Short mmCIF file of C-alpha atoms in Angstrom, two decimals:
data_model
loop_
_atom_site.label_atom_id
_atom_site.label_comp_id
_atom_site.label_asym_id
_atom_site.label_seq_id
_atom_site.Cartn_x
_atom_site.Cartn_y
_atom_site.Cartn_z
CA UNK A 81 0.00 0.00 0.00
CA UNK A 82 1.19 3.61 -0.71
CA UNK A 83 1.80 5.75 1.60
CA UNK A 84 0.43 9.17 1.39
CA UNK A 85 0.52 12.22 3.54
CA UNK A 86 -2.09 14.17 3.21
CA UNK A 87 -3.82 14.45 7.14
CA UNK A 88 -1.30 14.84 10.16
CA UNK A 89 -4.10 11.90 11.84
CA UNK A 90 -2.86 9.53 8.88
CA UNK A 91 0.63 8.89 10.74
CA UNK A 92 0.48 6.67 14.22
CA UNK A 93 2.19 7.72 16.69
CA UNK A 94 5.55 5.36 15.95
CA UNK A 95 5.70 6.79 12.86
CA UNK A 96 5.22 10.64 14.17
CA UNK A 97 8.67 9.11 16.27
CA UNK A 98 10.13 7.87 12.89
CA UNK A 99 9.93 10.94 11.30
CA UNK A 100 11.64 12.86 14.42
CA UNK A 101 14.57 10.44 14.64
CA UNK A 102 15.17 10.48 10.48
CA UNK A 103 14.93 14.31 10.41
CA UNK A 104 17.79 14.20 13.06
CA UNK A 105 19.43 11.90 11.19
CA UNK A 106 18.84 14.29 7.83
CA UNK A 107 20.23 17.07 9.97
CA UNK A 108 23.78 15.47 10.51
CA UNK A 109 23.99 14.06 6.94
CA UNK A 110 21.65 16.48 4.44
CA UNK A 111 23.13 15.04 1.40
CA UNK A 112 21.99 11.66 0.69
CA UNK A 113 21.53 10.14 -2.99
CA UNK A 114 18.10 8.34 -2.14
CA UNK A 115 15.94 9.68 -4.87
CA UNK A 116 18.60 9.37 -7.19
CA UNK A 117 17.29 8.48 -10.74
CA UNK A 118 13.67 9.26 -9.20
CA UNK A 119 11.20 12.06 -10.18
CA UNK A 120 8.97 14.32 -8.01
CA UNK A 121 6.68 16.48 -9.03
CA UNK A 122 6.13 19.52 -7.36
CA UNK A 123 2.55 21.04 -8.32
CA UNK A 124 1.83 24.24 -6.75
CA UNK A 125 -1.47 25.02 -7.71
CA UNK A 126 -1.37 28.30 -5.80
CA UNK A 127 1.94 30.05 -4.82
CA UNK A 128 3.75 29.04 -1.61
CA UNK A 129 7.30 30.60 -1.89
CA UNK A 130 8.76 29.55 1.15
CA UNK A 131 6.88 25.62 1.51
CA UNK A 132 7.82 25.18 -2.05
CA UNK A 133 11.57 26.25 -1.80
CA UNK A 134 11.43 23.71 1.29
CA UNK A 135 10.10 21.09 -0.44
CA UNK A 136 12.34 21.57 -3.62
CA UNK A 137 15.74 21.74 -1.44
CA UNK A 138 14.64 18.76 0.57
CA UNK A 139 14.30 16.84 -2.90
CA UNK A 140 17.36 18.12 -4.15
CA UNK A 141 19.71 17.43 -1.39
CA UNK A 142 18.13 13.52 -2.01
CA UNK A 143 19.38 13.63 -5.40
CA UNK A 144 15.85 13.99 -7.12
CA UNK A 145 15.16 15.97 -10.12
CA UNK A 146 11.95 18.38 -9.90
CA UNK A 147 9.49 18.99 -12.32
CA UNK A 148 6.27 20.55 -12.04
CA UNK A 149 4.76 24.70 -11.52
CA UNK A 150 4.62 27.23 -9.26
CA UNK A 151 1.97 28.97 -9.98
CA UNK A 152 -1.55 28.08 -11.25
CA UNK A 153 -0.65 30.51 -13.87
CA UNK A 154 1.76 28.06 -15.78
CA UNK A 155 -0.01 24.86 -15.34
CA UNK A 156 -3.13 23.78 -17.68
CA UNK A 157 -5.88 24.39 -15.04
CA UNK A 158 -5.96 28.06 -16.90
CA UNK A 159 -7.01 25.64 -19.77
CA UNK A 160 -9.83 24.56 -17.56
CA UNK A 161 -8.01 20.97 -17.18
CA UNK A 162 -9.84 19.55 -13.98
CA UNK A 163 -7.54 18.60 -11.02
CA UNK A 164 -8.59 15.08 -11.99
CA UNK A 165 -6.86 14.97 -15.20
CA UNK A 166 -3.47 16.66 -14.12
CA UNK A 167 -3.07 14.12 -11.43
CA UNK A 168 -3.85 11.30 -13.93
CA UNK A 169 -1.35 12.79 -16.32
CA UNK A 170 1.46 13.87 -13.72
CA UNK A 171 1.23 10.51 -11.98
CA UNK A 172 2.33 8.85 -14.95
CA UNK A 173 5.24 10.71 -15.42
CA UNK A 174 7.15 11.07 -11.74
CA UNK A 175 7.13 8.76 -8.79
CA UNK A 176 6.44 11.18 -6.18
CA UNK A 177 3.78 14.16 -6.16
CA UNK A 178 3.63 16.88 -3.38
CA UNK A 179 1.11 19.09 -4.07
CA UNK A 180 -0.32 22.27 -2.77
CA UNK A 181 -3.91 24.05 -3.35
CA UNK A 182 -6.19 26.41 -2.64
CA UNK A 183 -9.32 24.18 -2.47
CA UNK A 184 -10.02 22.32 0.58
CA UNK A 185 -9.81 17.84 0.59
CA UNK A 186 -7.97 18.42 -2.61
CA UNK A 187 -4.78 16.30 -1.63
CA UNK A 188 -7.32 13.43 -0.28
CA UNK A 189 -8.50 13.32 -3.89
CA UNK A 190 -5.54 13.49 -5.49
CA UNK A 191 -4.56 10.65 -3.88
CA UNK A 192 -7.12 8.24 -4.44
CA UNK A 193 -6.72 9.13 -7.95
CA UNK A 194 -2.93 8.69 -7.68
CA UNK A 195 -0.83 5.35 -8.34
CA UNK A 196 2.83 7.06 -6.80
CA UNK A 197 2.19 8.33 -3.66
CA UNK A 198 0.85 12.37 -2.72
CA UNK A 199 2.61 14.59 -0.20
CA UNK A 200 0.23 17.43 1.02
CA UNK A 201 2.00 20.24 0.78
CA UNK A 202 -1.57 22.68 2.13
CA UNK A 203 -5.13 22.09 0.86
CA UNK A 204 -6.57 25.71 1.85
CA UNK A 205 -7.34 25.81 5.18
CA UNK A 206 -7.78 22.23 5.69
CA UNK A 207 -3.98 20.81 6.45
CA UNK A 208 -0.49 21.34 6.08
CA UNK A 209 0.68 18.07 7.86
CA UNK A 210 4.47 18.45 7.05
CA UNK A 211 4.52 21.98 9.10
CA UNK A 212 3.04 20.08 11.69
CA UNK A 213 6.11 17.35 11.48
CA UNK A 214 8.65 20.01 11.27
CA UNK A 215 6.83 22.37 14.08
CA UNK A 216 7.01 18.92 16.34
CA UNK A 217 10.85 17.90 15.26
CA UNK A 218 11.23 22.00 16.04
CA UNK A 219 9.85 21.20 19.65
CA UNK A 220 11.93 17.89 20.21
CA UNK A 221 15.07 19.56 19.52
CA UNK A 222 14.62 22.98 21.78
CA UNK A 223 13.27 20.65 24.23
CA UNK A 224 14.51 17.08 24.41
CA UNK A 225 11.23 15.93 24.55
CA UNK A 226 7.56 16.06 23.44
CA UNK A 227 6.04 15.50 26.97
CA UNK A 228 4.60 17.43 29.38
CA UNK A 229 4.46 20.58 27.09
CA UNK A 230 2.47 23.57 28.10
CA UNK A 231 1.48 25.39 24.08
CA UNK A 232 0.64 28.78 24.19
CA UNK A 233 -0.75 29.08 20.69
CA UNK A 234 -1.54 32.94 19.81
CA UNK A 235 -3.41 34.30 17.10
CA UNK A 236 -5.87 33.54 14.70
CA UNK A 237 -7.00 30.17 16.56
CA UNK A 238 -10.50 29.99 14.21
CA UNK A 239 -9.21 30.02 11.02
CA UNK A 240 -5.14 28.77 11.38
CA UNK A 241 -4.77 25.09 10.34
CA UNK A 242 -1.40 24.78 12.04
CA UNK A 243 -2.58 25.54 15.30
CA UNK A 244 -5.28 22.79 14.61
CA UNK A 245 -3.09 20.05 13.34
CA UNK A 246 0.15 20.99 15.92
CA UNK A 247 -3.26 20.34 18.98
CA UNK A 248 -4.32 16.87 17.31
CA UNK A 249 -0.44 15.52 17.03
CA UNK A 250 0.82 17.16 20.28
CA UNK A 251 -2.36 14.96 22.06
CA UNK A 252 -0.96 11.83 21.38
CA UNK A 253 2.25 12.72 23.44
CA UNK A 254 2.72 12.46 27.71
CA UNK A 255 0.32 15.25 29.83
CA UNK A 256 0.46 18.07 27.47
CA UNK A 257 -1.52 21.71 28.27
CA UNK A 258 -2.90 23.95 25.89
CA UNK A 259 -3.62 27.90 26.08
CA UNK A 260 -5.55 29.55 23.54
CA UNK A 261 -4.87 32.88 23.48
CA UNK A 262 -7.26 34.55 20.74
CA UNK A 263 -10.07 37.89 20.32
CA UNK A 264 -13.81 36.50 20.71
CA UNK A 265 -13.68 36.07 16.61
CA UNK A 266 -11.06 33.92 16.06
CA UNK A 267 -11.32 31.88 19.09
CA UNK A 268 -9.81 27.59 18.90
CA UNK A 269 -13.45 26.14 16.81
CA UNK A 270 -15.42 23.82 19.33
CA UNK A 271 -14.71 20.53 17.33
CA UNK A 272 -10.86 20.86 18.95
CA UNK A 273 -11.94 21.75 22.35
CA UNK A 274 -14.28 19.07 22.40
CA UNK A 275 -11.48 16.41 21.13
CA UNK A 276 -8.75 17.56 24.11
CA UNK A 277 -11.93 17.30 26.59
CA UNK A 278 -12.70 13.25 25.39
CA UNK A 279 -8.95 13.00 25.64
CA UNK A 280 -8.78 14.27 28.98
CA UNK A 281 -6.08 17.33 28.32
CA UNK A 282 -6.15 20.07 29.95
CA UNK A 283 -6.63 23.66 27.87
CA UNK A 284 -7.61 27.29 28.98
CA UNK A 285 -8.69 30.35 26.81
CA UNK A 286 -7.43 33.95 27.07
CA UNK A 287 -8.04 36.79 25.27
CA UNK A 288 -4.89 38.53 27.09
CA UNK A 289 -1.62 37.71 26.01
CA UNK A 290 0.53 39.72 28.24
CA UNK A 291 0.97 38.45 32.15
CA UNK A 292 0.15 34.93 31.47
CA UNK A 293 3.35 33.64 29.13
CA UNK A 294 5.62 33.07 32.05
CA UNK A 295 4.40 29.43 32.50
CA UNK A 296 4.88 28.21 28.45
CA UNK A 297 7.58 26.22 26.99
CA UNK A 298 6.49 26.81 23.50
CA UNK A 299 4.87 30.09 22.54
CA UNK A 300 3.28 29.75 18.72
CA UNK A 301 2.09 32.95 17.08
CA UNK A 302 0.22 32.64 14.24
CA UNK A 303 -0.37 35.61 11.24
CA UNK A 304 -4.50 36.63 11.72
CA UNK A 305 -5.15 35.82 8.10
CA UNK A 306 -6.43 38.48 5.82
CA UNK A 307 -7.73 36.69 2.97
CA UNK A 308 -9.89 34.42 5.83
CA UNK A 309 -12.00 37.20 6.18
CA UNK A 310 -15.25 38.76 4.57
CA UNK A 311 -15.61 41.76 6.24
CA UNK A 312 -12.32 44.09 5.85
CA UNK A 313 -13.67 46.06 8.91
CA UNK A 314 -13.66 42.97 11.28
CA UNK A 315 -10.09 42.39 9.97
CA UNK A 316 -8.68 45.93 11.19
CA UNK A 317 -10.31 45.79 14.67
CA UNK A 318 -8.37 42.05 15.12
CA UNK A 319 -4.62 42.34 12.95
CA UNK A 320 -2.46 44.20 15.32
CA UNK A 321 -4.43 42.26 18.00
CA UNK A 322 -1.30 40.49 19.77
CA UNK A 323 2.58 42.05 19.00
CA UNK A 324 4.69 40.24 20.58
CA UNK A 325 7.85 41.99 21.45
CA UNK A 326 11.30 41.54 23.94
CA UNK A 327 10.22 43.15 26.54
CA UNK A 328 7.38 40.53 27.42
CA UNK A 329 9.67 37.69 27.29
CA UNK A 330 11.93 39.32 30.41
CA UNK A 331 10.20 37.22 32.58
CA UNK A 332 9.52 33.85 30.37
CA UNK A 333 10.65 30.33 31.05
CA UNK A 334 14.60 30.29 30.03
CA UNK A 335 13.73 27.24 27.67
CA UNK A 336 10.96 28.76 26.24
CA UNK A 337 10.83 28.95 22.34
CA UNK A 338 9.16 31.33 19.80
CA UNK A 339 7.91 29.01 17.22
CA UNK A 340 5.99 30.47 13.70
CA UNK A 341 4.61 29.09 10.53
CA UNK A 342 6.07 32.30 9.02
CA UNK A 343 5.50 34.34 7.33
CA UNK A 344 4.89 37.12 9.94
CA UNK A 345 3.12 40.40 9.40
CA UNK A 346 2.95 42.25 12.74
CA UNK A 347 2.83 39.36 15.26
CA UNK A 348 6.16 39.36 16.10
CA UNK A 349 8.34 42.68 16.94
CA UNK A 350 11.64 42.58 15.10
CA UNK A 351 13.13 43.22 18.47
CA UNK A 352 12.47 39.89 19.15
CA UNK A 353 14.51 38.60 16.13
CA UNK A 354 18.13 38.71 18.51
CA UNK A 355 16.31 36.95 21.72
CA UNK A 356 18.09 33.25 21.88
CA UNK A 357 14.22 32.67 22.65
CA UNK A 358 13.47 33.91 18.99
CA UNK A 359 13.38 30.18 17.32
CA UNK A 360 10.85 30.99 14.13
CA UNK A 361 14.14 31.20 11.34
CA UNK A 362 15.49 27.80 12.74
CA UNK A 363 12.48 26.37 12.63
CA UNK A 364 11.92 26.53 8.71
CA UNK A 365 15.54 25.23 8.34
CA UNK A 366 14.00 22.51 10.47
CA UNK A 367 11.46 22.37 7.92
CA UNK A 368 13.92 20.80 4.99
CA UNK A 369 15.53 17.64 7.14
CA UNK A 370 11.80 17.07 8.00
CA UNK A 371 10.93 16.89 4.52
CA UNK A 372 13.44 14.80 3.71
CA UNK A 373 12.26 12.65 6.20
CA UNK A 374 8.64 12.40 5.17
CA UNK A 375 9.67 11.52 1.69
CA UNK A 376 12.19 9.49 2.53
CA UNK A 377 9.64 7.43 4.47
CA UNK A 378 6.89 7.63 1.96
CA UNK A 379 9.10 6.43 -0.66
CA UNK A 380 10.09 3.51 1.49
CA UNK A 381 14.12 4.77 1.49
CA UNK A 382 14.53 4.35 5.17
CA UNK B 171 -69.74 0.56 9.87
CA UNK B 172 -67.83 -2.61 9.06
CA UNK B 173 -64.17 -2.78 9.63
CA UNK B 174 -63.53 -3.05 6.54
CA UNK B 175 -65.37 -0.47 5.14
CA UNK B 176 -63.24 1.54 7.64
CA UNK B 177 -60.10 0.51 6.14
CA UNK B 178 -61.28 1.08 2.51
CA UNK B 179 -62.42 4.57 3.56
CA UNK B 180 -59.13 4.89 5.53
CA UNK B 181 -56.99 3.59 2.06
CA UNK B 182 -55.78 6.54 0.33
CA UNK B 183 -53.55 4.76 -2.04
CA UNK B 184 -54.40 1.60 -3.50
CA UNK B 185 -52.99 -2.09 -1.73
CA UNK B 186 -50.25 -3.69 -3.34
CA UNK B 187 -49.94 -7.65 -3.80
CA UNK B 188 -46.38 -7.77 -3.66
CA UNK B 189 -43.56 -5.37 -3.04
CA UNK B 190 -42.81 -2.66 -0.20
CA UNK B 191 -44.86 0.30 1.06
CA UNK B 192 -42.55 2.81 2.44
CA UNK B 193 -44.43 4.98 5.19
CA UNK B 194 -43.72 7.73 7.23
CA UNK B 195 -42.23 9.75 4.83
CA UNK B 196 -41.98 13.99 5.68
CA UNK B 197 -44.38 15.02 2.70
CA UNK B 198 -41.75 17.98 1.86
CA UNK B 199 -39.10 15.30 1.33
CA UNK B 200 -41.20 13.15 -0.75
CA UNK B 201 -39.75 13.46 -4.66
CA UNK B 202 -36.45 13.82 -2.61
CA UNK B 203 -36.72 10.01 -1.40
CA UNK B 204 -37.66 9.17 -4.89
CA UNK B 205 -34.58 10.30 -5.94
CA UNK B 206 -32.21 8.64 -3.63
CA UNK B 207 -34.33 5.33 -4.03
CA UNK B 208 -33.90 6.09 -8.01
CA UNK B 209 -37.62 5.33 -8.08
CA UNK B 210 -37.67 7.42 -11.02
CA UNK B 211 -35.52 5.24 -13.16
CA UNK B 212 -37.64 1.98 -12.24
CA UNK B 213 -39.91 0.41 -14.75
CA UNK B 214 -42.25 -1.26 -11.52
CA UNK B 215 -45.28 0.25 -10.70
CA UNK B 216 -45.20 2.57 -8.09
CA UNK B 217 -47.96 4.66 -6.39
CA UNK B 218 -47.40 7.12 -3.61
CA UNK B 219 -49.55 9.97 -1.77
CA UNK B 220 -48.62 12.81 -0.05
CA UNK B 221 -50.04 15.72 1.89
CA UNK B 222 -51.85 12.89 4.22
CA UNK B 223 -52.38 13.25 7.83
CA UNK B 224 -49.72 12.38 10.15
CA UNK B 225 -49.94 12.42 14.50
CA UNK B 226 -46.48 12.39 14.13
CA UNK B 227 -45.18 14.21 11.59
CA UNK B 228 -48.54 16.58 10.47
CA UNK B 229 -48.37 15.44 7.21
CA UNK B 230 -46.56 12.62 5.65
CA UNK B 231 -46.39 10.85 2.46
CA UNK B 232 -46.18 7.21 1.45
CA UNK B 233 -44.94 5.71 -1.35
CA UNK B 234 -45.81 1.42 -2.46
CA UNK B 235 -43.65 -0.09 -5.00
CA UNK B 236 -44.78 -3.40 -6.50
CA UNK B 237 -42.64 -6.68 -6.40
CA UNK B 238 -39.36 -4.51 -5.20
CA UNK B 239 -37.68 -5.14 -2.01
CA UNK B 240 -34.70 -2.83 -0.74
CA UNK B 241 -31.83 -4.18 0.79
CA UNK B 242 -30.87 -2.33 4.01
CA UNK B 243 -28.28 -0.21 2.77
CA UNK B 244 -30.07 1.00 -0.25
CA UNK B 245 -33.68 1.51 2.65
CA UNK B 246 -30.66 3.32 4.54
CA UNK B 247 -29.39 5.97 2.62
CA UNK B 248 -32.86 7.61 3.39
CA UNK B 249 -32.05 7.89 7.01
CA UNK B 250 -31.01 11.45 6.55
CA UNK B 251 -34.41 13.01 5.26
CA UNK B 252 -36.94 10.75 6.30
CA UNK B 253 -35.69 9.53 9.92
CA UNK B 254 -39.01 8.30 11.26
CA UNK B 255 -39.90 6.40 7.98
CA UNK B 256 -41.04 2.40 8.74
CA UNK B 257 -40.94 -0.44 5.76
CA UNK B 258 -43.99 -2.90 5.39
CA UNK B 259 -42.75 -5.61 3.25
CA UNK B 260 -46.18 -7.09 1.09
CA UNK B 261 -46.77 -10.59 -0.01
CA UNK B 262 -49.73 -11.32 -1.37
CA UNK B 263 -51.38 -8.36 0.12
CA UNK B 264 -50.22 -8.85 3.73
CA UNK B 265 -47.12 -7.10 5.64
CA UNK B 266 -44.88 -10.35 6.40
CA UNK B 267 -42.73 -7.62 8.20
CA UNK B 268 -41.94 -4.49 9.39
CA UNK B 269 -38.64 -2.46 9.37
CA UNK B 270 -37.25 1.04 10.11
CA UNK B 271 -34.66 2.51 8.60
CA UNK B 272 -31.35 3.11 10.12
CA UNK B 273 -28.54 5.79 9.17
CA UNK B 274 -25.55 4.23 8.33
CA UNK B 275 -22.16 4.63 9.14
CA UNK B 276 -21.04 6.28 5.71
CA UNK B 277 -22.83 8.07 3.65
CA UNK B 278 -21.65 8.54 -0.14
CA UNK B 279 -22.98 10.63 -3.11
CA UNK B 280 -26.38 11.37 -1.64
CA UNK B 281 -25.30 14.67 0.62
CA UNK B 282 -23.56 17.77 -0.75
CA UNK B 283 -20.34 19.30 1.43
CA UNK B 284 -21.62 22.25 2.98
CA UNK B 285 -17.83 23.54 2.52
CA UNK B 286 -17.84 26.14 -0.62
CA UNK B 287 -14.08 25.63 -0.57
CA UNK B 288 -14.12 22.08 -0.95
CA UNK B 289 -13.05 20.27 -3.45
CA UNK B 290 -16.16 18.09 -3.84
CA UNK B 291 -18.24 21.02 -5.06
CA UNK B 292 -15.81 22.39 -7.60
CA UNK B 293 -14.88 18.72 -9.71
CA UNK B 294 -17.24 15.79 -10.29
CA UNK B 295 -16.45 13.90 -7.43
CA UNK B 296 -19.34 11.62 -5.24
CA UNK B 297 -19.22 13.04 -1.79
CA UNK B 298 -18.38 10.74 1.34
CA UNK B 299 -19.54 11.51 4.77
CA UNK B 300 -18.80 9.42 7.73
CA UNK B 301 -21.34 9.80 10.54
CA UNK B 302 -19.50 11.10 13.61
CA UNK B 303 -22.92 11.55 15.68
CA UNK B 304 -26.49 9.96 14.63
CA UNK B 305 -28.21 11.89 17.35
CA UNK B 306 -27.86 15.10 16.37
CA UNK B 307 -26.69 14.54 12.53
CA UNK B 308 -23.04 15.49 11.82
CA UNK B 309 -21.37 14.10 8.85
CA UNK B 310 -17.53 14.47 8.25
CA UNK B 311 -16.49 15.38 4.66
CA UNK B 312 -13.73 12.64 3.51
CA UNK B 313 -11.80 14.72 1.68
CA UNK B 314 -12.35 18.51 3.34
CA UNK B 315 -12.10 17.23 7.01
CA UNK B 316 -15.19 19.96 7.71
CA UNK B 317 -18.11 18.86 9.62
CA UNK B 318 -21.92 19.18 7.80
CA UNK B 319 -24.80 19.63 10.43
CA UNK B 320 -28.01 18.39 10.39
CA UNK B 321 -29.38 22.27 9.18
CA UNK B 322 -26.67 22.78 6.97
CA UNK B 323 -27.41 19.12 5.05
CA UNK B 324 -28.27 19.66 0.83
CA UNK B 325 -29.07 16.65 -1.15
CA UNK B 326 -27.64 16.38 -4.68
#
């Protein structure tokens, strides 16, 4: 059976473990030949500069060759060529396909149409399981461990899907606790409040960030997404909503980490950029030896 | 007056001699149940009334389809629109027995994504649902993740 990644919930646990100890493994040694004489293509149906770039230096430093677009633009959905054929056609030509788009269960699809195995690179606001993976590998290695974490997550709770996905994976590890801090709009949806509650883990809500931070290990701030929302008037009163600058981490945890899918708008004060705290940079070069790792292990290399 | 003269007066539709009588039906969801049956595309003979007085429902419709008997998983798919609806299967003009419909587990091509953003309402795909609760309706799009409630349910 192939083995696709398209929800962070289709990985176990052991294999959430895998991925952790190969992307250490990918850290040491970047530069391994395993996709040598193997093609991946990379269809960006919608741009993603920095996921893309990820993607395309974790395949490279395998020794794959890339083909593919990145942008809708170039590809022949312009044409009005349905997502169905493209995967039919692309599938026959490479032996991997990571794919990002804009509408939502897209990757699911993909993949049941699929023979070589799909990669979810983001399906709108539905999942982006490898940020997930590399957020958790980011965690492991500023922490030695996934247990016992107490998450601040920060933001736009409602509408971010790495805040989601990050909850559902983070669950499965020892006696973590989760604070939402978020305004009354964008507040953690009930469906995830109501999963930690059947698991048993402990979560508050806030709609104060400053005062409270002192007790987190991992503080994730999110970008309140403008092109989430209908009204441009509800998006003024939320955007600058939480900044997050040096002066509120005096009195922080010392291992405390600023984690962030990137890219950042306002969330984040540059001032915070020189804090050994500041971990958001590190975290997308965590991003690559994760990917190799996922792709390595979906291709059955390791 | 006879008992039987009762139940001819009562008789809105006529008896079958062999095949199902589907009761209980909400009369607004009537053509709807056709469709998901595909009692349109049948060649038996098929008579059904609506607009008829219900205790339960206030009105209801009914719908008897001659020598045709559902399996359970076809009966089910109607679980969704007509909840309360009860199966008499006829031979030779009496019920030989009774059965009410359940919803099932899955639920595929009958229910559209509420999701405008997903990607079951933009290609031709048929839509899969799996029931996370039967109580209060909520259906979990396979391929969006996002949940459909019970108000928010559109048939194709």
């Amino acid at each position: 059976m192939k083995k696709d990644l398209i929800s962070i919930t289709d990985y176990s646990k052991d294999e959430y473990l895998k991925i952790m100890k190969l992307a250490a493994e990918f850290e040491e040694n970047p530069n391994q030949e395993l996709l040598k004489g193997k093609v991946v293509a990379s269809l960006f149906f919608e741009p993603s500069t920095r996921t893309r770039l990820s993607f395309e230096t974790a395949i490279s430093r395998l020794g794959g060759r890339i083909v593919g677009f990145a942008d809708p633009g170039s590809s022949s959905a312009t044409k009005g060529e349905t997502l169905h054929d493209t995967i039919k056609m692309v599938s026959n030509y490479a032996d991997l396909i990571v794919m990002r788009h804009p509408l939502e269960g897209a990757a699911r699809y993909a993949a049941e149409i699929s023979p070589v195995p799909v990669i979810n690179a983001g399906d709108g606001a539905n999942q982006h399981p490898t940020q997930t993976l590399l957020d958790m590998y980011s965690i492991l290695k500023t922490q030695g461990t996934l247990d016992n974490m107490n998450i601040f997550m920060v933001g736009d709770l409602k509408f971010g899907r790495t805040v989601h996905s990050l909850l559902m994976a983070m669950s499965e590890f020892g006696n973590p606790i989760f604070n939402f801090i978020a305004p009354e709009e964008l507040q953690m949806p009930k469906v995830y409040k109501l999963f930690l509650k059947e698991k048993g883990i402990r979560f508050f809500e806030h709609t104060e960030f400053t005062n409270i931070i002192s007790e987190a290990d991992i503080i994730y701030m999110t970008r309140v997404q403008k092109e989430r929302f209908s009204d441009p008037i509800e998006y003024e009163k939320v955007k600058n909503i939480y900044i997050l600058n040096n002066a509120m981490l005096k009195n922080t945890k010392p291992n405390v980490k600023i984690l962030h899918p990137l890219p950042r708008v306002n969330e984040i004060h540059t001032d915070v950029d020189s804090n050994e705290k500041a971990y958001y940079f590190t975290q997308a070069l965590n991003g690559v030896f994760t990917r190799e790792a996922i792709i390595a292990h979906t291709m059955n290399l390791k | 007056m006879s008992n039987d003269m009762k139940k001819k007066l009562k008789l809105k539709v006529s008896a079958i001699k062999d095949g199902t009588v589907i009761d209980h039906i909400p009369a607004k969801n009537l053509f709807t149940v056709i469709t998901i049956l595909g009692l349109d595309k049948i060649e038996n003979q098929i008579t059904f009334g609506t607009n008829l007085d219900s205790g339960k429902l206030g009105t209801k419709a009914i719908i008897k389809v001659s020598d045709k008997f559902f399996e359970n998983d076809e009966i089910n798919k109607i679980a969704l629109i007509a909840p309360h609806a009860k199966l008499n299967i006829i031979r030779d003009y009496e019920v030989v027995e009774k059965k009410i419909v359940k919803i099932p587990e899955v639920i595929k091509g009958i229910v559209k994504c509420f999701n405008p953003k997903c990607i079951t309402n933009h290609e031709k795909i048929s839509t899969c649902f799996s029931v996370i609760s039967k109580e209060s309706l909520e259906l979990k799009c396979k391929y969006c993740e996002k949940i459909t409630s019970q108000d928010q349910i559109k048939m194709y």
